[in-house]
């Protein structure tokens, strides 16, 4: 049975309410320093990110899904992966919908799900259905007993403790940055794709620092 996680309002009552700005700032900074050091130690000792990167590199098509705050993480990872890989699709409910992905699973496809506490039902239902239909799942989450843990081919479990009302993004962003870096470094065509994108960005005048 999945352990119950606290809600934002409960964390507000416990961590934020009736504290001065100075005290609260120091508490958050100290907690974030501890959390980041733990994340660095975990990443150095574990090979979960390497295993997930190998699956992403070898996939034919890569779909990323998340809801709520997790959609922001999935979107960030999709942007970083698409810089060096083709076949990267964000399942955002507009350009790509869960129904579209589930009805067209092919050999070599991979779903990357970001599912952080409190585990949005839409992500759990779509990812579970994806696995039931024979697809592989890379799970990025914050505990070992989440609703999708048993379904994952590979899982990255990231701490997200916080001294605020919101769960901390620090360790999540670090893990996603490492995952994207190791994935692109392992892709044979990534260098050419990155160079082509640089040339196209210049041609289209996308950035203000280019003439």
PDB file of C-alpha atoms in Angstrom:
ATOM      1  CA  UNK A   1       0.000   0.000   0.000  1.00  0.00           C
ATOM      2  CA  UNK A   2       1.332   3.432  -0.953  1.00  0.00           C
ATOM      3  CA  UNK A   3       2.312   5.627   1.974  1.00  0.00           C
ATOM      4  CA  UNK A   4       0.186   8.772   2.281  1.00  0.00           C
ATOM      5  CA  UNK A   5       2.098  11.934   1.414  1.00  0.00           C
ATOM      6  CA  UNK A   6       1.378  15.323   2.956  1.00  0.00           C
ATOM      7  CA  UNK A   7      -0.572  17.940   1.035  1.00  0.00           C
ATOM      8  CA  UNK A   8       0.546  21.503   0.242  1.00  0.00           C
ATOM      9  CA  UNK A   9      -1.832  22.917   2.860  1.00  0.00           C
ATOM     10  CA  UNK A  10      -0.471  20.537   5.506  1.00  0.00           C
ATOM     11  CA  UNK A  11       3.090  21.525   4.639  1.00  0.00           C
ATOM     12  CA  UNK A  12       2.079  25.176   4.791  1.00  0.00           C
ATOM     13  CA  UNK A  13       0.688  24.731   8.315  1.00  0.00           C
ATOM     14  CA  UNK A  14       3.774  22.781   9.402  1.00  0.00           C
ATOM     15  CA  UNK A  15       6.565  24.696   7.680  1.00  0.00           C
ATOM     16  CA  UNK A  16       5.475  28.168   6.627  1.00  0.00           C
ATOM     17  CA  UNK A  17       2.676  29.619   8.718  1.00  0.00           C
ATOM     18  CA  UNK A  18       3.566  32.129  11.440  1.00  0.00           C
ATOM     19  CA  UNK A  19       7.268  32.221  10.602  1.00  0.00           C
ATOM     20  CA  UNK A  20       9.151  35.398   9.780  1.00  0.00           C
ATOM     21  CA  UNK A  21      10.572  35.802   6.275  1.00  0.00           C
ATOM     22  CA  UNK A  22      14.145  35.681   7.586  1.00  0.00           C
ATOM     23  CA  UNK A  23      13.609  32.495   9.596  1.00  0.00           C
ATOM     24  CA  UNK A  24      11.744  30.836   6.747  1.00  0.00           C
ATOM     25  CA  UNK A  25      14.419  31.766   4.211  1.00  0.00           C
ATOM     26  CA  UNK A  26      17.165  30.243   6.364  1.00  0.00           C
ATOM     27  CA  UNK A  27      15.144  27.069   6.937  1.00  0.00           C
ATOM     28  CA  UNK A  28      14.516  26.616   3.217  1.00  0.00           C
ATOM     29  CA  UNK A  29      18.128  27.335   2.282  1.00  0.00           C
ATOM     30  CA  UNK A  30      19.490  24.908   4.878  1.00  0.00           C
ATOM     31  CA  UNK A  31      17.069  22.206   3.813  1.00  0.00           C
ATOM     32  CA  UNK A  32      17.896  22.720   0.136  1.00  0.00           C
ATOM     33  CA  UNK A  33      21.623  22.490   0.846  1.00  0.00           C
ATOM     34  CA  UNK A  34      21.076  19.179   2.635  1.00  0.00           C
ATOM     35  CA  UNK A  35      18.781  17.895  -0.104  1.00  0.00           C
ATOM     36  CA  UNK A  36      21.233  18.803  -2.859  1.00  0.00           C
ATOM     37  CA  UNK A  37      24.133  17.106  -1.081  1.00  0.00           C
ATOM     38  CA  UNK A  38      22.025  13.962  -0.664  1.00  0.00           C
ATOM     39  CA  UNK A  39      21.102  14.061  -4.348  1.00  0.00           C
ATOM     40  CA  UNK A  40      24.739  14.385  -5.401  1.00  0.00           C
ATOM     41  CA  UNK A  41      25.728  11.432  -3.219  1.00  0.00           C
ATOM     42  CA  UNK A  42      22.847   9.325  -4.536  1.00  0.00           C
ATOM     43  CA  UNK A  43      23.677  10.100  -8.168  1.00  0.00           C
ATOM     44  CA  UNK A  44      27.336   9.213  -7.649  1.00  0.00           C
ATOM     45  CA  UNK A  45      26.573   5.854  -6.018  1.00  0.00           C
ATOM     46  CA  UNK A  46      23.580   4.588  -8.023  1.00  0.00           C
ATOM     47  CA  UNK A  47      23.366   3.536 -11.676  1.00  0.00           C
ATOM     48  CA  UNK A  48      19.634   4.157 -12.134  1.00  0.00           C
ATOM     49  CA  UNK A  49      20.218   7.185 -14.350  1.00  0.00           C
ATOM     50  CA  UNK A  50      22.658   5.273 -16.571  1.00  0.00           C
ATOM     51  CA  UNK A  51      20.149   2.425 -17.025  1.00  0.00           C
ATOM     52  CA  UNK A  52      17.363   4.850 -17.890  1.00  0.00           C
ATOM     53  CA  UNK A  53      19.604   6.711 -20.349  1.00  0.00           C
ATOM     54  CA  UNK A  54      20.461   3.446 -22.120  1.00  0.00           C
ATOM     55  CA  UNK A  55      16.770   2.670 -22.582  1.00  0.00           C
ATOM     56  CA  UNK A  56      16.048   6.154 -23.932  1.00  0.00           C
ATOM     57  CA  UNK A  57      18.932   6.033 -26.414  1.00  0.00           C
ATOM     58  CA  UNK A  58      17.905   2.636 -27.768  1.00  0.00           C
ATOM     59  CA  UNK A  59      14.215   3.538 -28.114  1.00  0.00           C
ATOM     60  CA  UNK A  60      12.621   4.166 -31.512  1.00  0.00           C
ATOM     61  CA  UNK A  61      10.138   6.765 -30.280  1.00  0.00           C
ATOM     62  CA  UNK A  62      10.197   8.445 -26.862  1.00  0.00           C
ATOM     63  CA  UNK A  63       7.045   9.766 -25.234  1.00  0.00           C
ATOM     64  CA  UNK A  64       7.138  11.890 -22.072  1.00  0.00           C
ATOM     65  CA  UNK A  65       4.143  12.315 -19.798  1.00  0.00           C
ATOM     66  CA  UNK A  66       3.342  14.119 -16.572  1.00  0.00           C
ATOM     67  CA  UNK A  67       0.508  16.175 -15.122  1.00  0.00           C
ATOM     68  CA  UNK A  68       0.414  19.179 -12.849  1.00  0.00           C
ATOM     69  CA  UNK A  69       3.875  20.231 -11.728  1.00  0.00           C
ATOM     70  CA  UNK A  70       5.265  16.998 -13.169  1.00  0.00           C
ATOM     71  CA  UNK A  71       4.273  18.170 -16.648  1.00  0.00           C
ATOM     72  CA  UNK A  72       6.778  21.004 -16.264  1.00  0.00           C
ATOM     73  CA  UNK A  73       9.529  18.503 -15.486  1.00  0.00           C
ATOM     74  CA  UNK A  74       8.500  16.279 -18.401  1.00  0.00           C
ATOM     75  CA  UNK A  75       8.460  19.299 -20.721  1.00  0.00           C
ATOM     76  CA  UNK A  76      11.933  20.379 -19.621  1.00  0.00           C
ATOM     77  CA  UNK A  77      13.330  16.889 -20.203  1.00  0.00           C
ATOM     78  CA  UNK A  78      11.611  16.674 -23.602  1.00  0.00           C
ATOM     79  CA  UNK A  79      13.232  19.947 -24.701  1.00  0.00           C
ATOM     80  CA  UNK A  80      16.698  18.781 -23.612  1.00  0.00           C
ATOM     81  CA  UNK A  81      16.331  15.339 -25.219  1.00  0.00           C
ATOM     82  CA  UNK A  82      14.933  16.677 -28.500  1.00  0.00           C
ATOM     83  CA  UNK A  83      18.050  18.829 -28.937  1.00  0.00           C
ATOM     84  CA  UNK A  84      20.077  15.675 -29.638  1.00  0.00           C
ATOM     85  CA  UNK A  85      17.487  12.993 -30.439  1.00  0.00           C
ATOM     86  CA  UNK A  86      14.708  12.591 -32.953  1.00  0.00           C
ATOM     87  CA  UNK A  87      11.427  10.925 -32.059  1.00  0.00           C
ATOM     88  CA  UNK A  88      10.844  12.812 -28.790  1.00  0.00           C
ATOM     89  CA  UNK A  89       7.185  13.638 -28.093  1.00  0.00           C
ATOM     90  CA  UNK A  90       5.611  15.398 -25.100  1.00  0.00           C
ATOM     91  CA  UNK A  91       2.198  13.945 -24.247  1.00  0.00           C
ATOM     92  CA  UNK A  92       0.612  17.254 -23.296  1.00  0.00           C
ATOM     93  CA  UNK A  93      -3.009  16.530 -24.180  1.00  0.00           C
ATOM     94  CA  UNK A  94      -2.869  18.883 -27.177  1.00  0.00           C
ATOM     95  CA  UNK A  95      -0.206  17.981 -29.753  1.00  0.00           C
ATOM     96  CA  UNK A  96      -0.118  14.430 -28.388  1.00  0.00           C
ATOM     97  CA  UNK A  97      -2.818  12.800 -26.268  1.00  0.00           C
ATOM     98  CA  UNK A  98      -2.595   9.632 -24.137  1.00  0.00           C
ATOM     99  CA  UNK A  99      -5.211   8.001 -26.374  1.00  0.00           C
ATOM    100  CA  UNK A 100      -3.064   8.648 -29.453  1.00  0.00           C
ATOM    101  CA  UNK A 101      -0.018   7.081 -27.822  1.00  0.00           C
ATOM    102  CA  UNK A 102      -1.849   4.072 -26.388  1.00  0.00           C
ATOM    103  CA  UNK A 103      -3.513   3.249 -29.703  1.00  0.00           C
ATOM    104  CA  UNK A 104      -0.218   3.249 -31.618  1.00  0.00           C
ATOM    105  CA  UNK A 105       2.377   1.444 -29.477  1.00  0.00           C
ATOM    106  CA  UNK A 106       5.096  -0.073 -31.656  1.00  0.00           C
ATOM    107  CA  UNK A 107       8.127  -2.206 -30.897  1.00  0.00           C
ATOM    108  CA  UNK A 108      10.940   0.002 -29.674  1.00  0.00           C
ATOM    109  CA  UNK A 109       8.696   2.732 -28.257  1.00  0.00           C
ATOM    110  CA  UNK A 110       9.288   4.017 -24.731  1.00  0.00           C
ATOM    111  CA  UNK A 111       7.201   6.022 -22.283  1.00  0.00           C
ATOM    112  CA  UNK A 112       8.989   8.269 -19.781  1.00  0.00           C
ATOM    113  CA  UNK A 113       6.638   9.203 -16.950  1.00  0.00           C
ATOM    114  CA  UNK A 114       7.323  11.893 -14.350  1.00  0.00           C
ATOM    115  CA  UNK A 115       5.079  11.126 -11.390  1.00  0.00           C
ATOM    116  CA  UNK A 116       5.773  13.012  -8.192  1.00  0.00           C
ATOM    117  CA  UNK A 117       3.758  13.136  -4.973  1.00  0.00           C
ATOM    118  CA  UNK A 118       0.767  13.200  -4.905  1.00  0.00           C
ATOM    119  CA  UNK A 119       0.731  11.117  -8.106  1.00  0.00           C
ATOM    120  CA  UNK A 120      -1.815  12.411 -10.575  1.00  0.00           C
ATOM    121  CA  UNK A 121      -4.329   9.782 -11.615  1.00  0.00           C
ATOM    122  CA  UNK A 122      -4.075  10.711 -15.309  1.00  0.00           C
ATOM    123  CA  UNK A 123      -0.378   9.820 -15.395  1.00  0.00           C
ATOM    124  CA  UNK A 124      -0.834   6.611 -13.402  1.00  0.00           C
ATOM    125  CA  UNK A 125      -3.720   5.411 -15.567  1.00  0.00           C
ATOM    126  CA  UNK A 126      -2.036   6.203 -18.889  1.00  0.00           C
ATOM    127  CA  UNK A 127       1.351   4.727 -17.920  1.00  0.00           C
ATOM    128  CA  UNK A 128      -0.234   1.582 -16.460  1.00  0.00           C
ATOM    129  CA  UNK A 129      -2.236   1.065 -19.644  1.00  0.00           C
ATOM    130  CA  UNK A 130       0.910   1.612 -21.712  1.00  0.00           C
ATOM    131  CA  UNK A 131       2.720  -1.182 -19.873  1.00  0.00           C
ATOM    132  CA  UNK A 132      -0.291  -3.516 -20.061  1.00  0.00           C
ATOM    133  CA  UNK A 133      -0.173  -3.117 -23.818  1.00  0.00           C
ATOM    134  CA  UNK A 134       3.461  -4.199 -23.987  1.00  0.00           C
ATOM    135  CA  UNK A 135       5.302  -0.883 -23.783  1.00  0.00           C
ATOM    136  CA  UNK A 136       8.369  -0.146 -21.662  1.00  0.00           C
ATOM    137  CA  UNK A 137       8.263   2.508 -18.960  1.00  0.00           C
ATOM    138  CA  UNK A 138      10.988   4.702 -17.480  1.00  0.00           C
ATOM    139  CA  UNK A 139       9.654   6.186 -14.254  1.00  0.00           C
ATOM    140  CA  UNK A 140      10.933   9.344 -12.571  1.00  0.00           C
ATOM    141  CA  UNK A 141       9.401   9.602  -9.116  1.00  0.00           C
ATOM    142  CA  UNK A 142      10.096  10.364  -5.462  1.00  0.00           C
ATOM    143  CA  UNK A 143       9.515   7.086  -3.575  1.00  0.00           C
ATOM    144  CA  UNK A 144       9.896   3.328  -3.985  1.00  0.00           C
ATOM    145  CA  UNK A 145       6.222   2.542  -3.343  1.00  0.00           C
ATOM    146  CA  UNK A 146       4.467   4.839  -5.799  1.00  0.00           C
ATOM    147  CA  UNK A 147       1.499   3.619  -7.866  1.00  0.00           C
ATOM    148  CA  UNK A 148       3.733   3.121 -10.930  1.00  0.00           C
ATOM    149  CA  UNK A 149       6.820   1.631  -9.279  1.00  0.00           C
ATOM    150  CA  UNK A 150       5.873  -1.980  -9.990  1.00  0.00           C
ATOM    151  CA  UNK A 151       5.270  -1.219 -13.680  1.00  0.00           C
ATOM    152  CA  UNK A 152       8.589   0.443 -14.484  1.00  0.00           C
ATOM    153  CA  UNK A 153      11.296  -1.162 -16.609  1.00  0.00           C
ATOM    154  CA  UNK A 154      13.703   1.338 -15.027  1.00  0.00           C
ATOM    155  CA  UNK A 155      13.093   3.821 -12.250  1.00  0.00           C
ATOM    156  CA  UNK A 156      14.814   6.931 -10.935  1.00  0.00           C
ATOM    157  CA  UNK A 157      13.745   7.663  -7.357  1.00  0.00           C
ATOM    158  CA  UNK A 158      14.496  11.239  -6.321  1.00  0.00           C
ATOM    159  CA  UNK A 159      14.061  12.872  -2.944  1.00  0.00           C
ATOM    160  CA  UNK A 160      11.817  15.944  -2.947  1.00  0.00           C
ATOM    161  CA  UNK A 161      11.684  16.984   0.693  1.00  0.00           C
ATOM    162  CA  UNK A 162      11.103  20.641   1.403  1.00  0.00           C
ATOM    163  CA  UNK A 163      10.895  23.197   4.178  1.00  0.00           C
ATOM    164  CA  UNK A 164       8.253  24.984   2.112  1.00  0.00           C
ATOM    165  CA  UNK A 165       4.619  24.247   1.237  1.00  0.00           C
ATOM    166  CA  UNK A 166       5.788  23.002  -2.214  1.00  0.00           C
ATOM    167  CA  UNK A 167       7.922  19.941  -2.811  1.00  0.00           C
ATOM    168  CA  UNK A 168      11.479  20.872  -3.711  1.00  0.00           C
ATOM    169  CA  UNK A 169      12.483  20.820  -7.407  1.00  0.00           C
ATOM    170  CA  UNK A 170      16.219  20.795  -6.646  1.00  0.00           C
ATOM    171  CA  UNK A 171      16.931  17.056  -6.780  1.00  0.00           C
ATOM    172  CA  UNK A 172      14.443  16.511  -9.588  1.00  0.00           C
ATOM    173  CA  UNK A 173      16.102  19.065 -11.855  1.00  0.00           C
ATOM    174  CA  UNK A 174      19.553  17.650 -11.062  1.00  0.00           C
ATOM    175  CA  UNK A 175      18.457  14.122 -11.974  1.00  0.00           C
ATOM    176  CA  UNK A 176      16.775  15.254 -15.189  1.00  0.00           C
ATOM    177  CA  UNK A 177      19.859  17.242 -16.171  1.00  0.00           C
ATOM    178  CA  UNK A 178      22.065  14.189 -15.613  1.00  0.00           C
ATOM    179  CA  UNK A 179      19.634  11.953 -17.496  1.00  0.00           C
ATOM    180  CA  UNK A 180      19.534  14.242 -20.527  1.00  0.00           C
ATOM    181  CA  UNK A 181      23.316  14.680 -20.525  1.00  0.00           C
ATOM    182  CA  UNK A 182      24.089  10.948 -20.341  1.00  0.00           C
ATOM    183  CA  UNK A 183      21.443  10.148 -22.948  1.00  0.00           C
ATOM    184  CA  UNK A 184      22.685  12.684 -25.493  1.00  0.00           C
ATOM    185  CA  UNK A 185      26.312  11.710 -24.845  1.00  0.00           C
ATOM    186  CA  UNK A 186      25.428   8.117 -25.784  1.00  0.00           C
ATOM    187  CA  UNK A 187      23.618   9.010 -29.013  1.00  0.00           C
ATOM    188  CA  UNK A 188      25.732   8.643 -32.151  1.00  0.00           C
ATOM    189  CA  UNK A 189      23.889  11.327 -34.110  1.00  0.00           C
ATOM    190  CA  UNK A 190      23.544  13.879 -31.328  1.00  0.00           C
ATOM    191  CA  UNK A 191      26.529  16.010 -32.318  1.00  0.00           C
ATOM    192  CA  UNK A 192      25.359  16.385 -35.920  1.00  0.00           C
ATOM    193  CA  UNK A 193      21.813  17.148 -34.800  1.00  0.00           C
ATOM    194  CA  UNK A 194      22.989  19.812 -32.357  1.00  0.00           C
ATOM    195  CA  UNK A 195      25.144  21.459 -35.035  1.00  0.00           C
ATOM    196  CA  UNK A 196      22.254  21.427 -37.516  1.00  0.00           C
ATOM    197  CA  UNK A 197      19.974  23.015 -34.943  1.00  0.00           C
ATOM    198  CA  UNK A 198      22.560  25.722 -34.229  1.00  0.00           C
ATOM    199  CA  UNK A 199      22.749  26.527 -37.947  1.00  0.00           C
ATOM    200  CA  UNK A 200      18.963  26.626 -38.250  1.00  0.00           C
ATOM    201  CA  UNK A 201      18.619  28.840 -35.167  1.00  0.00           C
ATOM    202  CA  UNK A 202      21.035  31.317 -36.734  1.00  0.00           C
ATOM    203  CA  UNK A 203      19.267  31.162 -40.090  1.00  0.00           C
ATOM    204  CA  UNK A 204      15.887  31.810 -38.483  1.00  0.00           C
ATOM    205  CA  UNK A 205      17.220  34.501 -36.142  1.00  0.00           C
ATOM    206  CA  UNK A 206      15.726  32.833 -33.070  1.00  0.00           C
ATOM    207  CA  UNK A 207      17.954  34.438 -30.453  1.00  0.00           C
ATOM    208  CA  UNK A 208      18.721  38.080 -29.701  1.00  0.00           C
ATOM    209  CA  UNK A 209      22.457  37.463 -29.200  1.00  0.00           C
ATOM    210  CA  UNK A 210      22.900  36.311 -32.821  1.00  0.00           C
ATOM    211  CA  UNK A 211      23.328  38.635 -35.798  1.00  0.00           C
TER     212      UNK A 211
END
